[in-house]
Amino acid sequence: MADCIFCMLANGEIPTATLYEDGEFRVIMDANPATKGHCLILPKAHYANIYEMPEDLTGRAFVLAKRMAGRLTEALGCDGFNLVQNNGEEAGQTVFHFHIHLIPRYKGGERIVANWTQTPLPEEWKDEVLAKLS
Ligand code: AMP
Ligand code: ZN
């Protein structure tokens, strides 16, 4: 898609630090990393978010995420790992080309990736969600 920065990065039109590439995906280093080794999986085809992504491509993206998590953990010796995938402005998405964040975590690391206050599941939420999905 014209004017999409991730289309240009994924397809090599703008050079970038690349950790992996195949016919469908490129894995690049995030320009503003949360931690050392923070990378992004980008499909070469443009889909704005997970809702637009074909299921088979989504599956392959997450298989690649699993593989990259293993490789990064082995190479960097990190102590934990976050996969983050934002969809929509409300969810924190800022670049509207599907991507998966690969975020190595380190013992004693100060930077928090995702945090929310844990509160018990309200009965009415449970009932409503179960009813709407049944
Ligand atoms: P999100 O908020 O999930 O849409 O994440 C967008 C991510 O893209 C952020 O972590 C940015 O740091 C990263 N980003 C934006 N522009 C570039 C770029 N030119 N190269 C690499 N990463 C980028
Ligand atoms: Zn794009």
PDB file of N, CA and C and ligand atoms in Angstrom, residues 5-6 9 14 16 28-34 38 40 42 84-87 91-97 99 101, ligand 1:
ATOM      1  N   ILE A   5       4.542   2.871   5.807  1.00  0.00           N
ATOM      2  CA  ILE A   5       5.961   2.706   6.152  1.00  0.00           C
ATOM      3  C   ILE A   5       6.322   1.236   6.337  1.00  0.00           C
ATOM      4  N   PHE A   6       5.423   0.449   6.921  1.00  0.00           N
ATOM      5  CA  PHE A   6       5.740  -0.969   7.144  1.00  0.00           C
ATOM      6  C   PHE A   6       5.709  -1.760   5.840  1.00  0.00           C
ATOM      7  N   LEU A   9       9.195  -1.013   4.551  1.00  0.00           N
ATOM      8  CA  LEU A   9      10.216  -1.730   5.319  1.00  0.00           C
ATOM      9  C   LEU A   9      10.158  -3.224   5.028  1.00  0.00           C
ATOM     10  N   ILE A  14      12.843   0.423   1.989  1.00  0.00           N
ATOM     11  CA  ILE A  14      13.659   1.232   2.904  1.00  0.00           C
ATOM     12  C   ILE A  14      14.541   0.233   3.651  1.00  0.00           C
ATOM     13  N   THR A  16      16.595  -1.636   6.432  1.00  0.00           N
ATOM     14  CA  THR A  16      16.411  -1.683   7.877  1.00  0.00           C
ATOM     15  C   THR A  16      17.102  -2.920   8.431  1.00  0.00           C
ATOM     16  N   ILE A  28      12.142  -7.250  11.734  1.00  0.00           N
ATOM     17  CA  ILE A  28      13.062  -6.103  11.832  1.00  0.00           C
ATOM     18  C   ILE A  28      13.191  -5.656  13.284  1.00  0.00           C
ATOM     19  N   MET A  29      14.231  -4.888  13.551  1.00  0.00           N
ATOM     20  CA  MET A  29      14.395  -4.330  14.888  1.00  0.00           C
ATOM     21  C   MET A  29      13.498  -3.111  15.032  1.00  0.00           C
ATOM     22  N   ASP A  30      12.779  -3.031  16.148  1.00  0.00           N
ATOM     23  CA  ASP A  30      11.925  -1.881  16.411  1.00  0.00           C
ATOM     24  C   ASP A  30      12.800  -0.635  16.581  1.00  0.00           C
ATOM     25  N   ALA A  31      12.363   0.473  15.996  1.00  0.00           N
ATOM     26  CA  ALA A  31      13.144   1.715  16.044  1.00  0.00           C
ATOM     27  C   ALA A  31      13.151   2.343  17.440  1.00  0.00           C
ATOM     28  N   ASN A  32      12.173   1.986  18.259  1.00  0.00           N
ATOM     29  CA  ASN A  32      12.072   2.536  19.627  1.00  0.00           C
ATOM     30  C   ASN A  32      11.857   1.380  20.595  1.00  0.00           C
ATOM     31  N   PRO A  33      12.891   0.575  20.811  1.00  0.00           N
ATOM     32  CA  PRO A  33      12.679  -0.684  21.524  1.00  0.00           C
ATOM     33  C   PRO A  33      12.330  -0.526  22.996  1.00  0.00           C
ATOM     34  N   ALA A  34      11.426  -1.392  23.449  1.00  0.00           N
ATOM     35  CA  ALA A  34      11.093  -1.453  24.875  1.00  0.00           C
ATOM     36  C   ALA A  34      12.243  -2.081  25.648  1.00  0.00           C
ATOM     37  N   HIS A  38      14.055  -6.048  21.045  1.00  0.00           N
ATOM     38  CA  HIS A  38      12.652  -5.842  20.643  1.00  0.00           C
ATOM     39  C   HIS A  38      12.564  -5.778  19.112  1.00  0.00           C
ATOM     40  N   LEU A  40      10.016  -6.708  15.394  1.00  0.00           N
ATOM     41  CA  LEU A  40       8.659  -6.719  14.840  1.00  0.00           C
ATOM     42  C   LEU A  40       8.586  -7.723  13.701  1.00  0.00           C
ATOM     43  N   LEU A  42       6.704  -8.423  10.399  1.00  0.00           N
ATOM     44  CA  LEU A  42       5.860  -7.720   9.432  1.00  0.00           C
ATOM     45  C   LEU A  42       5.531  -8.643   8.267  1.00  0.00           C
ATOM     46  N   VAL A  84       3.357  -9.086  21.764  1.00  0.00           N
ATOM     47  CA  VAL A  84       2.340  -8.040  21.852  1.00  0.00           C
ATOM     48  C   VAL A  84       1.831  -7.773  20.449  1.00  0.00           C
ATOM     49  N   GLN A  85       0.526  -7.648  20.324  1.00  0.00           N
ATOM     50  CA  GLN A  85      -0.043  -7.446  18.984  1.00  0.00           C
ATOM     51  C   GLN A  85      -1.250  -6.528  19.133  1.00  0.00           C
ATOM     52  N   ASN A  86      -1.077  -5.269  18.749  1.00  0.00           N
ATOM     53  CA  ASN A  86      -2.101  -4.247  18.975  1.00  0.00           C
ATOM     54  C   ASN A  86      -3.000  -4.074  17.750  1.00  0.00           C
ATOM     55  N   ASN A  87      -4.292  -3.918  17.993  1.00  0.00           N
ATOM     56  CA  ASN A  87      -5.261  -3.714  16.909  1.00  0.00           C
ATOM     57  C   ASN A  87      -6.174  -2.550  17.245  1.00  0.00           C
ATOM     58  N   ALA A  91      -6.336   0.241  21.322  1.00  0.00           N
ATOM     59  CA  ALA A  91      -5.470  -0.835  21.823  1.00  0.00           C
ATOM     60  C   ALA A  91      -4.003  -0.451  21.732  1.00  0.00           C
ATOM     61  N   GLY A  92      -3.744   0.781  21.325  1.00  0.00           N
ATOM     62  CA  GLY A  92      -2.353   1.245  21.283  1.00  0.00           C
ATOM     63  C   GLY A  92      -1.677   1.091  19.941  1.00  0.00           C
ATOM     64  N   GLN A  93      -2.437   0.704  18.910  1.00  0.00           N
ATOM     65  CA  GLN A  93      -1.808   0.570  17.587  1.00  0.00           C
ATOM     66  C   GLN A  93      -1.513   1.954  17.027  1.00  0.00           C
ATOM     67  N   THR A  94      -0.281   2.127  16.561  1.00  0.00           N
ATOM     68  CA  THR A  94       0.100   3.423  15.983  1.00  0.00           C
ATOM     69  C   THR A  94       0.475   3.297  14.506  1.00  0.00           C
ATOM     70  N   VAL A  95       0.868   2.093  14.083  1.00  0.00           N
ATOM     71  CA  VAL A  95       1.161   1.857  12.665  1.00  0.00           C
ATOM     72  C   VAL A  95       0.149   0.831  12.165  1.00  0.00           C
ATOM     73  N   PHE A  96      -0.629   1.221  11.167  1.00  0.00           N
ATOM     74  CA  PHE A  96      -1.797   0.419  10.796  1.00  0.00           C
ATOM     75  C   PHE A  96      -1.483  -0.553   9.665  1.00  0.00           C
ATOM     76  N   HIS A  97      -0.459  -1.355   9.937  1.00  0.00           N
ATOM     77  CA  HIS A  97      -0.044  -2.494   9.112  1.00  0.00           C
ATOM     78  C   HIS A  97       0.235  -3.579  10.151  1.00  0.00           C
ATOM     79  N   HIS A  99       1.342  -6.174  12.717  1.00  0.00           N
ATOM     80  CA  HIS A  99       2.678  -6.568  13.173  1.00  0.00           C
ATOM     81  C   HIS A  99       2.583  -7.221  14.535  1.00  0.00           C
ATOM     82  N   HIS A 101       4.842  -7.677  17.961  1.00  0.00           N
ATOM     83  CA  HIS A 101       6.035  -7.278  18.715  1.00  0.00           C
ATOM     84  C   HIS A 101       6.631  -8.512  19.393  1.00  0.00           C
TER      85      HIS A 101
HETATM   86  P1  AMP B   1       2.196  -0.270  17.509  1.00  0.00           P
HETATM   87  O1  AMP B   1       2.063   0.789  18.569  1.00  0.00           O
HETATM   88  O2  AMP B   1       1.826  -1.642  17.976  1.00  0.00           O
HETATM   89  O3  AMP B   1       1.491   0.120  16.230  1.00  0.00           O
HETATM   90  O4  AMP B   1       3.750  -0.372  17.221  1.00  0.00           O
HETATM   91  C1  AMP B   1       4.401   0.355  16.250  1.00  0.00           C
HETATM   92  C2  AMP B   1       5.880   0.125  16.478  1.00  0.00           C
HETATM   93  O5  AMP B   1       6.553   0.446  15.291  1.00  0.00           O
HETATM   94  C3  AMP B   1       6.484   0.981  17.580  1.00  0.00           C
HETATM   95  O6  AMP B   1       7.098   0.134  18.547  1.00  0.00           O
HETATM   96  C4  AMP B   1       7.514   1.830  16.852  1.00  0.00           C
HETATM   97  O7  AMP B   1       8.672   2.034  17.598  1.00  0.00           O
HETATM   98  C5  AMP B   1       7.797   0.998  15.629  1.00  0.00           C
HETATM   99  N1  AMP B   1       8.228   1.754  14.453  1.00  0.00           N
HETATM  100  C6  AMP B   1       7.654   2.844  13.904  1.00  0.00           C
HETATM  101  N2  AMP B   1       8.326   3.242  12.804  1.00  0.00           N
HETATM  102  C7  AMP B   1       9.353   2.364  12.658  1.00  0.00           C
HETATM  103  C8  AMP B   1      10.414   2.231  11.728  1.00  0.00           C
HETATM  104  N3  AMP B   1      10.562   3.099  10.717  1.00  0.00           N
HETATM  105  N4  AMP B   1      11.293   1.206  11.884  1.00  0.00           N
HETATM  106  C9  AMP B   1      11.156   0.339  12.888  1.00  0.00           C
HETATM  107  N5  AMP B   1      10.169   0.413  13.808  1.00  0.00           N
HETATM  108  C10 AMP B   1       9.288   1.414  13.702  1.00  0.00           C
END
